[in-house]
Structures are given as C-alpha cells and as structure tokens.
Coordinates of C-alpha atoms and ligand atoms in Angstrom, one line a residue:
M1 CA -31.6 -45.5 -219.9
T2 CA -29.5 -45.0 -216.8
V3 CA -29.1 -41.6 -215.2
A4 CA -25.6 -40.4 -214.6
F5 CA -24.6 -40.2 -210.9
T6 CA -23.9 -36.6 -210.2
R7 CA -22.3 -34.5 -207.5
R8 CA -25.8 -33.6 -206.4
D9 CA -26.5 -37.3 -205.5
A10 CA -23.4 -37.3 -203.3
L11 CA -24.5 -34.2 -201.5
N12 CA -28.1 -35.5 -201.2
E13 CA -29.5 -32.2 -202.5
P14 CA -33.0 -32.3 -203.8
L15 CA -33.7 -32.0 -207.5
D16 CA -35.1 -28.8 -208.8
L17 CA -37.9 -30.7 -210.6
A18 CA -39.1 -34.3 -210.6
G19 CA -41.6 -35.5 -213.2
I20 CA -44.1 -38.4 -212.8
G21 CA -44.9 -40.0 -216.1
I22 CA -43.0 -39.9 -219.4
G23 CA -45.6 -39.4 -222.1
P24 CA -45.4 -36.6 -224.8
S25 CA -46.1 -33.9 -222.2
N26 CA -43.3 -34.5 -219.8
L27 CA -41.0 -35.6 -222.7
S28 CA -41.5 -32.2 -224.2
L29 CA -40.6 -30.5 -220.9
A30 CA -37.5 -32.7 -220.6
C31 CA -36.4 -31.7 -224.1
L32 CA -36.7 -28.0 -223.3
L33 CA -34.9 -28.3 -220.0
E34 CA -31.8 -29.4 -222.0
S35 CA -31.3 -25.7 -222.8
V36 CA -31.4 -24.9 -219.1
P37 CA -28.6 -26.9 -217.5
E38 CA -28.9 -25.1 -214.2
V39 CA -32.3 -26.9 -213.6
R40 CA -31.6 -30.3 -212.2
S41 CA -34.5 -32.5 -213.2
R42 CA -35.4 -36.2 -213.5
F43 CA -38.5 -37.8 -214.9
F44 CA -39.9 -41.2 -213.9
E45 CA -42.0 -43.7 -216.0
R46 CA -43.5 -46.9 -214.9
R47 CA -43.2 -48.6 -218.4
G48 CA -39.9 -50.3 -219.2
A49 CA -39.5 -48.1 -222.2
F50 CA -41.3 -45.2 -223.9
D51 CA -44.5 -46.3 -225.7
W52 CA -47.2 -44.0 -227.0
H53 CA -50.7 -45.4 -226.6
P54 CA -49.6 -48.9 -227.7
G55 CA -53.1 -50.3 -227.2
M56 CA -54.4 -48.1 -230.0
M57 CA -51.6 -48.6 -232.5
M58 CA -53.7 -50.4 -235.1
P59 CA -52.6 -50.6 -238.8
G60 CA -53.1 -47.3 -240.7
V61 CA -53.9 -45.0 -237.8
E62 CA -53.0 -41.3 -238.3
L63 CA -51.9 -38.3 -236.3
Q64 CA -54.7 -35.7 -235.8
S65 CA -52.3 -32.8 -235.5
S66 CA -49.5 -31.2 -237.5
F67 CA -46.1 -32.9 -237.1
L68 CA -44.7 -29.3 -236.6
K69 CA -46.5 -29.3 -233.3
D70 CA -43.9 -31.7 -232.1
L71 CA -42.1 -31.8 -228.7
V72 CA -40.1 -28.6 -229.3
T73 CA -40.6 -26.8 -232.6
P74 CA -43.2 -24.2 -231.7
V75 CA -40.9 -22.7 -229.0
L76 CA -37.4 -24.0 -229.9
P77 CA -37.2 -24.8 -233.5
T78 CA -33.4 -25.2 -233.3
S79 CA -33.7 -28.1 -230.8
R80 CA -32.1 -31.4 -231.9
W81 CA -35.3 -33.1 -230.8
S82 CA -37.7 -31.9 -233.5
F83 CA -39.6 -34.3 -235.8
V84 CA -37.6 -33.0 -238.7
S85 CA -34.3 -33.8 -236.9
Y86 CA -35.7 -37.3 -236.4
L87 CA -36.3 -37.6 -240.2
V88 CA -32.9 -36.3 -241.0
A89 CA -31.2 -38.6 -238.4
H90 CA -33.0 -41.6 -239.9
K91 CA -32.2 -40.6 -243.5
R92 CA -35.8 -40.3 -244.6
L93 CA -36.6 -36.6 -244.9
Y94 CA -36.9 -36.7 -248.7
A95 CA -38.9 -39.9 -248.7
F96 CA -41.2 -38.4 -246.0
L97 CA -41.7 -35.3 -248.1
N98 CA -42.4 -37.3 -251.2
A99 CA -44.9 -39.4 -249.4
N100 CA -46.9 -36.2 -249.1
Y101 CA -49.0 -37.3 -246.1
E102 CA -52.1 -35.4 -245.4
A103 CA -51.8 -36.9 -241.9
V104 CA -48.6 -38.5 -240.5
P105 CA -48.9 -42.2 -239.6
R106 CA -49.2 -42.4 -235.8
Q107 CA -46.6 -45.2 -235.9
E108 CA -44.1 -42.8 -237.4
F109 CA -44.8 -40.1 -234.8
A110 CA -44.6 -42.7 -232.0
R111 CA -41.1 -43.8 -233.4
Y112 CA -40.1 -40.2 -233.3
L113 CA -41.2 -39.8 -229.7
A114 CA -39.4 -43.1 -228.7
W115 CA -36.2 -41.9 -230.5
V116 CA -36.3 -38.7 -228.4
A117 CA -37.1 -40.6 -225.2
N118 CA -34.1 -42.8 -225.8
G119 CA -31.8 -39.8 -226.2
V120 CA -32.7 -37.2 -223.7
D121 CA -30.9 -37.2 -220.4
G122 CA -32.6 -37.6 -217.0
L123 CA -35.3 -40.0 -217.9
R124 CA -35.7 -43.1 -215.8
Y125 CA -38.0 -46.0 -216.9
A126 CA -39.4 -49.1 -215.1
T127 CA -40.0 -46.8 -212.1
D128 CA -43.6 -46.7 -210.9
I129 CA -44.0 -43.9 -208.5
R130 CA -45.9 -45.5 -205.6
D131 CA -46.1 -42.6 -203.2
V132 CA -45.3 -38.9 -202.9
E133 CA -45.0 -37.1 -199.6
H134 CA -44.2 -33.5 -198.8
R135 CA -41.6 -33.3 -196.1
D136 CA -40.0 -30.0 -194.8
D137 CA -39.1 -28.1 -198.0
R138 CA -39.3 -30.9 -200.6
F139 CA -41.3 -33.7 -202.1
V140 CA -40.2 -37.3 -201.5
L141 CA -41.1 -39.7 -204.3
R142 CA -41.0 -43.4 -203.5
F143 CA -40.6 -46.3 -205.9
D144 CA -39.8 -49.9 -205.5
D145 CA -36.1 -49.7 -205.3
G146 CA -35.5 -46.3 -203.9
Q147 CA -36.6 -42.7 -203.5
E148 CA -35.9 -39.3 -204.9
E149 CA -36.4 -35.8 -203.5
A150 CA -37.3 -32.7 -205.4
K151 CA -38.2 -29.1 -204.7
N152 CA -40.9 -29.0 -207.4
L153 CA -43.0 -31.7 -209.0
V154 CA -44.7 -32.0 -212.4
V155 CA -47.5 -34.6 -212.8
G156 CA -47.6 -35.8 -216.4
T157 CA -49.5 -39.1 -216.0
G158 CA -51.9 -38.4 -218.8
A159 CA -55.6 -39.2 -218.9
S160 CA -57.0 -42.5 -217.7
P161 CA -59.5 -44.7 -219.6
L162 CA -63.1 -43.8 -218.7
V163 CA -65.1 -47.0 -218.1
P164 CA -68.8 -46.4 -217.3
D165 CA -70.0 -47.8 -214.0
W166 CA -72.4 -50.2 -215.8
A167 CA -69.5 -51.9 -217.6
K168 CA -67.1 -52.3 -214.7
P169 CA -68.3 -55.7 -213.4
F170 CA -67.8 -57.2 -216.9
L171 CA -64.3 -56.1 -217.8
G172 CA -62.3 -58.9 -219.3
P173 CA -61.4 -60.4 -222.7
D174 CA -64.8 -59.7 -224.3
C175 CA -65.6 -56.4 -222.6
F176 CA -62.8 -53.9 -222.6
H177 CA -61.8 -50.2 -223.1
N178 CA -60.4 -49.3 -226.4
S179 CA -57.0 -48.6 -224.7
E180 CA -56.5 -52.4 -224.9
A181 CA -57.9 -52.8 -228.4
K182 CA -54.8 -53.8 -230.2
S183 CA -54.1 -56.9 -228.1
R184 CA -57.7 -57.8 -227.4
L185 CA -59.1 -57.5 -231.0
K186 CA -56.4 -59.9 -232.2
D187 CA -58.0 -62.9 -230.4
L188 CA -61.6 -61.7 -230.5
R189 CA -63.8 -64.3 -232.2
A190 CA -67.2 -62.8 -231.3
A191 CA -70.2 -63.0 -233.7
R192 CA -72.0 -60.0 -232.3
I193 CA -69.9 -56.9 -231.4
V194 CA -71.1 -53.6 -230.0
V195 CA -68.7 -50.6 -230.0
V196 CA -69.9 -47.9 -227.6
G197 CA -68.6 -44.3 -228.3
G198 CA -68.6 -42.3 -231.5
G199 CA -65.3 -40.4 -231.0
Q200 CA -62.0 -41.1 -232.9
S201 CA -61.2 -44.1 -230.7
G202 CA -64.5 -45.7 -231.5
G203 CA -64.0 -45.0 -235.2
E204 CA -60.5 -46.6 -235.2
V205 CA -61.9 -49.7 -233.5
V206 CA -64.7 -50.0 -236.0
E207 CA -62.3 -49.5 -238.9
A208 CA -60.1 -52.3 -237.5
L209 CA -63.1 -54.6 -237.0
L210 CA -64.3 -54.0 -240.6
G211 CA -60.8 -54.8 -241.9
N212 CA -61.2 -58.3 -240.6
P213 CA -64.9 -59.1 -240.5
D214 CA -64.7 -62.9 -241.0
A215 CA -66.0 -64.1 -237.6
M216 CA -68.4 -61.2 -237.2
K217 CA -72.1 -61.5 -238.0
E218 CA -73.4 -58.3 -236.4
L219 CA -71.6 -55.0 -235.7
T220 CA -73.3 -52.2 -233.9
W221 CA -71.6 -48.8 -233.4
I222 CA -73.2 -46.4 -230.9
S223 CA -72.6 -42.7 -230.6
R224 CA -74.1 -40.5 -227.9
R225 CA -73.5 -37.5 -230.1
H226 CA -76.3 -36.5 -232.5
N227 CA -74.4 -38.2 -235.3
F228 CA -71.0 -39.6 -236.1
E229 CA -69.5 -36.2 -236.0
P230 CA -66.4 -35.2 -237.9
I231 CA -63.5 -33.2 -236.5
N232 CA -63.7 -29.5 -237.2
D233 CA -60.4 -29.0 -238.9
T234 CA -60.8 -25.6 -240.4
P235 CA -58.6 -22.5 -240.0
F236 CA -60.7 -20.3 -237.8
S237 CA -61.8 -23.1 -235.5
N238 CA -58.3 -24.4 -235.3
Q239 CA -57.2 -21.1 -233.8
V240 CA -58.4 -22.5 -230.5
F241 CA -55.1 -24.4 -230.5
S242 CA -53.0 -21.3 -230.1
P243 CA -51.4 -19.5 -227.1
E244 CA -53.4 -16.4 -227.8
Y245 CA -56.7 -18.3 -227.5
V246 CA -55.6 -19.8 -224.2
Q247 CA -54.7 -16.3 -223.0
A248 CA -58.2 -15.1 -223.9
Y249 CA -59.9 -18.3 -222.5
L250 CA -58.2 -17.8 -219.1
K251 CA -60.0 -14.6 -218.7
L252 CA -63.5 -16.2 -219.0
S253 CA -65.7 -17.0 -216.0
G254 CA -66.4 -20.6 -215.1
E255 CA -69.7 -20.5 -216.9
Q256 CA -68.2 -18.9 -220.0
K257 CA -65.4 -21.5 -220.1
Q258 CA -67.9 -24.4 -220.0
A259 CA -69.8 -22.8 -222.9
A260 CA -66.7 -22.2 -224.9
L261 CA -65.4 -25.7 -224.4
K262 CA -68.8 -27.2 -225.5
N263 CA -68.6 -25.0 -228.6
S264 CA -65.1 -26.1 -229.6
I265 CA -65.4 -29.8 -228.6
L266 CA -65.3 -31.0 -232.3
T267 CA -62.1 -29.2 -233.0
S268 CA -60.6 -31.9 -230.8
D269 CA -62.9 -34.8 -230.3
G270 CA -64.5 -35.4 -233.6
L271 CA -63.8 -38.2 -236.1
S272 CA -61.0 -37.7 -238.7
I273 CA -62.4 -37.3 -242.2
S274 CA -60.2 -40.1 -243.4
T275 CA -61.6 -42.5 -240.8
I276 CA -65.2 -41.5 -241.7
H277 CA -64.4 -42.1 -245.4
S278 CA -62.7 -45.4 -244.7
I279 CA -65.6 -46.8 -242.6
Y280 CA -68.3 -45.6 -245.0
R281 CA -66.5 -47.0 -248.1
R282 CA -65.8 -50.3 -246.4
L283 CA -69.5 -50.6 -245.4
Y284 CA -70.4 -49.8 -249.0
A285 CA -68.1 -52.4 -250.4
L286 CA -69.2 -55.1 -247.9
R287 CA -72.9 -54.5 -248.6
Y288 CA -73.0 -53.7 -252.3
L289 CA -69.9 -55.3 -253.8
D290 CA -69.0 -58.2 -251.7
Q291 CA -72.6 -59.3 -250.9
S292 CA -71.3 -59.8 -247.3
T293 CA -73.8 -61.1 -244.8
L294 CA -72.4 -58.8 -242.0
N295 CA -75.3 -56.9 -240.4
A296 CA -73.7 -53.5 -239.5
S297 CA -75.8 -50.9 -237.7
L298 CA -74.6 -47.4 -237.0
S299 CA -76.8 -46.0 -234.2
P300 CA -76.2 -42.3 -233.3
N301 CA -78.0 -40.3 -230.6
R302 CA -78.0 -43.4 -228.3
D303 CA -76.9 -43.7 -224.7
V304 CA -76.0 -47.1 -223.2
I305 CA -77.5 -47.0 -219.7
Q306 CA -77.1 -50.6 -218.5
M307 CA -75.4 -53.9 -219.2
E308 CA -76.3 -57.3 -218.0
R309 CA -75.0 -60.8 -218.5
N310 CA -77.1 -63.1 -220.6
G311 CA -75.6 -66.6 -220.5
N312 CA -72.3 -66.3 -222.2
A313 CA -73.3 -63.1 -223.9
Y314 CA -74.5 -59.6 -222.8
R315 CA -77.6 -57.5 -223.0
L316 CA -77.2 -53.8 -223.4
I317 CA -80.0 -51.4 -222.5
V318 CA -79.9 -48.3 -224.7
R319 CA -81.8 -45.1 -224.7
N320 CA -82.6 -43.7 -228.1
H321 CA -82.6 -39.9 -227.9
F322 CA -84.5 -39.5 -231.1
D323 CA -87.7 -40.8 -229.7
G324 CA -86.9 -41.5 -226.0
G325 CA -87.5 -45.2 -226.5
I326 CA -85.5 -48.0 -225.0
E327 CA -83.7 -50.5 -227.2
V328 CA -82.1 -53.9 -226.2
L329 CA -78.9 -55.1 -227.9
H330 CA -77.4 -58.5 -227.6
A331 CA -73.6 -58.8 -227.9
D332 CA -70.9 -61.4 -227.5
A333 CA -68.3 -58.7 -227.1
V334 CA -68.4 -55.0 -226.1
V335 CA -65.7 -52.4 -226.8
L336 CA -65.9 -49.3 -224.6
A337 CA -64.6 -46.4 -226.6
T338 CA -66.1 -44.2 -223.9
G339 CA -63.3 -41.6 -223.6
Y340 CA -60.5 -40.7 -221.2
R341 CA -60.4 -38.4 -218.2
F342 CA -57.6 -36.8 -216.2
R343 CA -57.3 -37.9 -212.6
L344 CA -54.7 -37.2 -210.0
P345 CA -52.5 -40.4 -209.8
D346 CA -53.0 -42.6 -206.8
A347 CA -49.3 -42.2 -206.2
L348 CA -49.9 -38.7 -204.8
G349 CA -51.5 -40.5 -201.8
S350 CA -52.3 -38.1 -199.0
L351 CA -50.7 -35.2 -200.9
G352 CA -53.7 -35.5 -203.2
E353 CA -56.0 -34.4 -200.4
R354 CA -54.1 -31.1 -200.2
I355 CA -54.8 -30.3 -203.8
S356 CA -57.9 -28.2 -204.5
L357 CA -60.3 -29.7 -207.2
D358 CA -62.6 -27.7 -209.4
R359 CA -66.2 -28.6 -210.1
N360 CA -65.2 -31.0 -212.8
G361 CA -63.0 -32.9 -210.3
Y362 CA -59.9 -31.7 -212.0
P363 CA -57.1 -29.9 -210.0
T364 CA -57.6 -26.2 -209.8
L365 CA -54.9 -24.8 -211.9
N366 CA -53.3 -21.4 -211.9
D367 CA -52.6 -19.8 -215.2
D368 CA -49.0 -21.0 -215.1
Y369 CA -50.1 -24.7 -214.7
T370 CA -49.3 -24.9 -211.0
M371 CA -52.0 -26.7 -208.9
Q372 CA -53.5 -24.9 -206.0
W373 CA -52.5 -26.8 -202.9
T374 CA -52.1 -26.1 -199.2
G375 CA -48.3 -26.5 -199.1
P376 CA -45.6 -23.8 -199.3
R377 CA -45.5 -21.7 -202.5
S378 CA -41.8 -22.4 -202.9
N379 CA -42.7 -26.1 -203.6
R380 CA -44.6 -26.0 -206.8
L381 CA -46.8 -28.7 -208.1
F382 CA -47.4 -28.5 -211.9
A383 CA -49.9 -30.5 -213.9
Q384 CA -49.7 -31.3 -217.6
N385 CA -52.8 -32.3 -219.6
A386 CA -55.1 -31.5 -216.7
G387 CA -56.3 -28.1 -217.9
R388 CA -59.0 -29.0 -220.4
Y389 CA -61.6 -27.0 -218.4
S390 CA -59.3 -24.4 -216.9
H391 CA -57.1 -23.6 -220.0
G392 CA -59.2 -24.9 -222.9
I393 CA -59.6 -27.8 -225.3
A394 CA -56.0 -27.7 -226.5
D395 CA -54.7 -28.8 -223.1
S396 CA -55.6 -32.4 -223.6
Q397 CA -54.0 -32.5 -227.1
L398 CA -50.5 -32.4 -228.4
S399 CA -50.9 -29.1 -230.1
L400 CA -49.7 -26.8 -227.3
M401 CA -47.5 -29.1 -225.3
A402 CA -44.2 -27.4 -226.3
W403 CA -45.7 -24.0 -225.4
R404 CA -47.1 -25.3 -222.1
S405 CA -43.6 -26.8 -221.3
A406 CA -42.1 -23.4 -222.1
K407 CA -44.5 -21.7 -219.7
I408 CA -43.5 -24.2 -217.0
V409 CA -39.8 -23.7 -217.5
N410 CA -40.3 -19.9 -217.3
T411 CA -42.3 -20.3 -214.0
L412 CA -39.6 -22.5 -212.6
L413 CA -36.8 -20.0 -213.5
G414 CA -38.9 -17.0 -212.6
R415 CA -37.9 -15.3 -215.9
Q416 CA -38.9 -15.5 -219.5
H417 CA -36.3 -18.0 -220.7
F418 CA -38.5 -19.0 -223.6
D419 CA -40.6 -16.5 -225.6
A420 CA -44.1 -17.7 -224.8
E421 CA -45.8 -14.5 -225.8
P422 CA -48.7 -15.1 -228.1
D423 CA -48.4 -14.6 -231.9
N424 CA -49.9 -11.6 -233.7
A425 CA -52.9 -13.7 -234.7
Q426 CA -55.5 -13.0 -237.4
L427 CA -58.3 -13.7 -234.9
V428 CA -58.6 -11.1 -232.2
W429 CA -60.1 -12.8 -229.2
A430 CA -59.9 -10.4 -226.3
T431 CA -60.3 -6.6 -226.3
E432 CA -57.2 -6.2 -224.2
A433 CA -55.1 -8.1 -226.7
A434 CA -56.6 -6.2 -229.5
S435 CA -55.6 -2.8 -228.0
T436 CA -51.9 -3.7 -228.2
T437 CA -51.5 -5.8 -231.3
P438 CA -49.3 -4.3 -234.0
H439 CA -51.7 -5.0 -236.8
Q440 CA -54.2 -2.7 -235.2
L441 CA -51.6 0.0 -235.1
R442 CA -51.0 -0.6 -238.8
A443 CA -54.7 -0.3 -239.3
G444 CA -54.5 3.4 -238.4
Y445 CA -54.9 3.6 -234.6
S446 CA -52.6 6.2 -233.1
D447 CA -50.6 5.7 -229.9
G448 CA -52.7 8.3 -228.3
L449 CA -56.0 6.5 -229.0
L450 CA -54.7 3.3 -227.8
S451 CA -53.5 4.8 -224.5
S452 CA -56.6 6.7 -223.9
Ligands
LIG1 C1 -55.1 -43.2 -229.2 C2 -54.8 -41.7 -229.0 C3 -54.3 -41.0 -230.0 C4 -54.1 -39.6 -229.9 N1 -53.6 -38.9 -230.9 C5 -53.5 -37.6 -230.8 C6 -53.1 -36.8 -231.9 O1 -52.9 -37.3 -233.0 N2 -53.0 -35.5 -231.8 C7 -53.2 -34.8 -230.6 O2 -53.0 -33.6 -230.5 N3 -53.6 -35.6 -229.5 C8 -53.7 -36.9 -229.6 N4 -54.2 -37.6 -228.5 C9 -54.4 -36.9 -227.2 C10 -53.1 -36.6 -226.4 O3 -52.2 -35.8 -227.1 C11 -52.4 -37.9 -226.0 O4 -53.2 -38.6 -225.1 C12 -51.0 -37.7 -225.3 O5 -50.4 -39.0 -225.2 C13 -51.0 -37.1 -223.9 O6 -49.7 -37.1 -223.4 P1 -49.4 -37.1 -221.8 O7 -47.9 -37.1 -221.7 O8 -50.1 -36.0 -221.2 O9 -50.0 -38.5 -221.3 P2 -49.7 -40.0 -221.7 O10 -49.3 -40.1 -223.1 O11 -50.9 -40.8 -221.2 O12 -48.4 -40.4 -220.8 C14 -48.5 -40.6 -219.4 C15 -47.4 -41.5 -218.9 O13 -47.4 -41.5 -217.5 C16 -47.1 -42.8 -217.0 N5 -47.5 -43.0 -215.6 C17 -48.7 -42.9 -215.1 N6 -48.7 -43.0 -213.8 C18 -47.4 -43.2 -213.4 C19 -46.7 -43.4 -212.2 N7 -47.4 -43.4 -211.0 N8 -45.4 -43.5 -212.2 C20 -44.7 -43.5 -213.3 N9 -45.3 -43.3 -214.5 C21 -46.6 -43.2 -214.6 C22 -47.9 -43.7 -218.0 O14 -47.3 -45.0 -218.1 C23 -47.7 -42.9 -219.3 O15 -46.6 -43.4 -220.1 C24 -54.4 -39.0 -228.6 C25 -54.9 -39.7 -227.6 C26 -55.2 -41.1 -227.8 C27 -55.8 -41.9 -226.6
LIG2 N1 -55.9 -40.6 -234.4 C1 -55.8 -39.9 -233.4 O1 -55.1 -38.9 -233.4 C2 -56.6 -40.2 -232.2 C3 -57.1 -41.5 -231.9 C4 -57.9 -41.7 -230.7 C5 -58.1 -40.7 -229.9 N2 -57.7 -39.4 -230.2 C6 -58.0 -38.3 -229.3 O2 -58.1 -38.7 -228.0 C7 -59.2 -38.0 -227.4 C8 -60.2 -39.0 -226.8 O3 -60.9 -39.7 -227.9 P1 -61.9 -40.9 -227.6 O4 -62.6 -41.2 -228.9 O5 -61.2 -41.9 -226.9 O6 -62.9 -40.2 -226.6 P2 -64.1 -39.1 -226.8 O7 -63.8 -38.2 -228.0 O8 -64.4 -38.5 -225.5 O9 -65.3 -40.0 -227.3 C9 -66.0 -40.9 -226.4 C10 -67.4 -40.9 -226.8 O10 -68.1 -42.0 -226.0 C11 -69.3 -41.5 -225.7 N3 -69.9 -42.2 -224.6 C12 -69.5 -42.3 -223.3 N4 -70.3 -43.0 -222.6 C13 -71.3 -43.5 -223.4 C14 -72.5 -44.3 -223.2 N5 -72.8 -44.8 -222.0 N6 -73.3 -44.5 -224.3 C15 -72.9 -43.9 -225.5 N7 -71.9 -43.2 -225.7 C16 -71.0 -43.0 -224.7 C17 -69.1 -40.0 -225.4 O11 -70.3 -39.3 -225.4 P3 -70.4 -37.7 -225.0 O12 -69.7 -37.0 -226.2 O13 -71.8 -37.4 -224.9 O14 -69.6 -37.6 -223.7 C18 -68.1 -39.6 -226.4 O15 -68.7 -39.1 -227.6 C19 -59.8 -37.1 -228.4 O16 -59.3 -35.8 -228.3 C20 -59.4 -37.7 -229.7 O17 -59.3 -36.8 -230.8 C21 -56.9 -39.2 -231.3

C-alpha cells in the first residue's frame, strides 16, 4: 500500500509517531489511531505484505485466544476493523456462527489481520528499517530508499526465534527452528526426527509430522517441562489476561513478578487441549489400528544439552531429569521448538545502547509502555510485546493488544482518549483496587468506611 503524500511531507515536519514492524501489535495501534486524526503516524514493515507467522501456518492450526480479543474490540467495539466486521464484509458471518468453532482457525484470523493491514492508512511494506538515530528533537529512521523522521517511536518487531547455542552451528534444511516449519517440513525426508520443545509450537510440529508419517521410522518429542503440559484455560486463571490484573501485577516487586509469572506460565504457554487430543489419538491409531512400524517416543522432563554431527546425521546429548542420567539420541533431522524471546531490533543501532535493560535482558518499561532511555522525555520510545516480565504474561499474547494500544495512544495524547480503566472484575487482586470497586460498595461498605 502506498502512503499519501501530505502537506506534512512538503514542510518536512517530523511524524508524531513512527512504528517499526507491522505485526498484530502495531496493526492494532494503527487501527486505533484512525480515531485520532491529529496524530500523524506511519508504520514500517520489512515484509512485502502482511503475513502472520507464515512459517507455522500448518493445516488445521487454531487460535489460542478469543476472536473478540481482536485488534480493536476490547476498547473500540464500533471500529470498522473488528473481526466481526471482517466476517460481515466477506459475507460469512452466518456461516462462521454455524461452524460453531471452539477455537477459530488461525488461517481465518490471519486473513482477518491481512484484510485490516490492507485497508488501514499509513502502513508501508517492503521497508526494512536498517538504522535509527536520535538527532536534535526527533528520531531518524533509515531504510534502503529513504528516511523518515518522527518525534516518537514504537517498536513492534515481535519476539525472535530462540535457538539454543548448541544448535546454532547446525542450522539448515535438517536442523531448523519451528518458525520455518511449514516450508522445511514439506521437503523433509528424514527417517529419524527429534522435536525439541514441549510447548504449543512443538505440539503443532509433531501433529504435522504425524499427519504424514510415511518417510519417518522414529519420532522423538522432548519436553523440558515435567510433562507435555496443557494450557490452563479456566476462568479464574484466565483473569490474568485482563487490564485489572496488569494493574495489580505492576505493583509487585521484581521477585514477586518472577514468582507470579512462573505461576501463570501455563495460562499462556501450555499445549491446546485439541492439539493434545489430536496427537494422542493419532499415536493410538498408528500403534493399535494401523499396525504402523513408526517408533514414536514422547520424552518429558528432558533437557537437550549438546548436539554433535555424526556422519550425515546428528547425536543429541540429553539429560533426563527423572533420574539425572544422560541419554544419547540419533537423528537425521532436528526441529527446534525452543521458544521465542523479545530482543531490541538491530535496527536501533547505537540508540539501543541508550535503552536500559532489566535483569532478563528486556527493555526496562514504564507502566505506560515507554522504555527507559537516556534521551529527552519529549521523545518517547514505546515497546510492544516486550513486557512479559514487567507487565505480566499477557503482554506476549494477543489478548491485551488493543488495551495496550489504547494506553499508548492515551500517553501520546496526554489525555484519556480511550477508556482504559480496568473492568469491575470478579477477582479482586489488589487491596487498593478493592477499596474502590462498586461491588464492594454494594456489599455493604459505607463511604465513610472506605475513606477511613
Ligand atoms: C505460531 C504462533 C501462534 C500464535 N498464536 C497466538 C494465539 O493464538 N493467541 C495469542 O494470544 N497469541 C498467539 N501467539 C503469540 C503472539 O500473539 C504473536 O506472536 C503475535 O504475532 C505478536 O505480535 P507482534 O506484532 O508483537 O509481533 P510479530 O507478529 O512478530 O510482528 C513483528 C513484525 O515486525 C517486523 N519487523 C521486524 N524487524 C523489522 C525491521 N527492522 N523493520 C521493519 N519490520 C520489522 C517483522 O517482519 C514482523 O512482521 C502466537 C505466536 C506464535 C509464534
Ligand atoms: N496455536 C497457537 O495459538 C500457538 C501456536 C504456537 C505458539 N503459540 C504461542 O506462542 C508462544 C511460544 O510458544 P512456543 O511453543 O514456540 O514456545 P514455548 O512455549 O516457550 O515452548 C518452548 C519449550 O522449549 C523448551 N526448551 C527450550 N530449550 C530446550 C532444551 N534445550 N531442551 C528441551 N526443551 C527445551 C522450553 O523449556 P522451558 O519451559 O523449561 O523453558 C519450553 O518448554 C506461546 O505463548 C504459545 O502459546 C501459540
């Protein structure tokens, strides 16, 4: 999409906001900014067109969150960029409702995102931001065929594949991170395959491999967790994906945050129940109904600690945490479903050195999603999807992206343009919130008691 040439360009005034990366996070922000025409913004994406995790778009994969937690609905349900608007515009609302999905196909949600990304103004594709500099009162973003200046910057470059050091020397067609699974699995003809990582990505890779097991003789799936742990998708636990939880979480000390995060990890990073059922039933059918000769081993509580070449194959050294023993696995191909991690993009260059990092190596974020940096306060640097440790588990998911975008818009404007106040929730997290919630008033507390 081309960006209209405006009077601002002619005057060479900086934008109010430039965004690096157009994934769901910055796309949500771009949608909300439509309702604030006085903010001049532009977002840049290195891909030629919007594409949501194309490397993991295997057949049958599903969304792990509600479609109502789309780009806009939680804060601006009247926006034309809601998932429901997409269904109506594509004449499939009734069909969608009749399909009665327990989880929306990821392919459908990706099409919704791409439809929005094609319609919203101010998005520029095929623009890899190579370098960002802070000069005088603005940021200067450089790309191959030009540059752009902006008073504020929002980094929405997502999380990067996490490849363990032991695997780095072997990356290629038969040793790859799951983010390349779709294209790599297509041509993979390995007899012995090891999948490392027991999260949802590992599960989806195993499910895909079991769907087409012809060339495979051995499949080993390793989880470092105690078992192949399911996602905790129950109401009280899911309350961590709410603004009121974030508000309470922000008040915790560093130690308390680490403990709270550990406690809620499976609300986000567990395996979907449908994936677990699908894998288990497929293994059952292969073993008991099809008399398949595939030797499939599921090995939880294991940690791969080393990898070596062994002729044309690999040897993996694995620690078994049940008994502390060392196991050796032989593989012709290794899929690394070892997770993702936020890192500041290389494009920030020397600017990155001016940003303070916390003990997890993530940027130190203020409550309003600005990064702490040594530059002027009037030039704000926002980060999306970088607050897993500082703001809680929901920050690396889609669930609160609209709310986070609303907070960013409010900070930019210096006023509450969007109502980002927490709901009157059933779970009362913090005492301070409890003392002011209307349901406590209804429960018989008097104004006098509350104010005392
Ligand atoms: C396979 C998969 C499925 C997921 N499914 C769900 C789900 O169902 N529910 C849920 O809540 N969460 C899900 N998540 C977690 C999370 O919501 C997604 O990762 C989401 O895509 C994060 O959005 P983002 O915009 O922050 O980052 P990304 O989607 O990663 O987008 C970042 C964009 O920035 C671009 N970029 C990077 N560097 C530059 C640069 N220098 N210049 C220009 N552009 C750049 C990239 O090309 C990319 O398009 C999933 C994660 C994965 C990996
Ligand atoms: N359908 C969907 O919606 C969908 C699909 C894919 C991903 N996602 C989301 O995206 C996020 C990332 O998921 P993910 O599965 O890619 O990552 P993940 O949940 O972080 O899982 C990666 C796993 O690999 C393990 N691991 C890392 N190094 C290892 C080693 N050397 N040996 C053994 N195990 C090792 C990790 O162990 P530790 O736990 O000990 O660190 C972790 O359990 C999650 O929030 C997930 O829900 C969603």
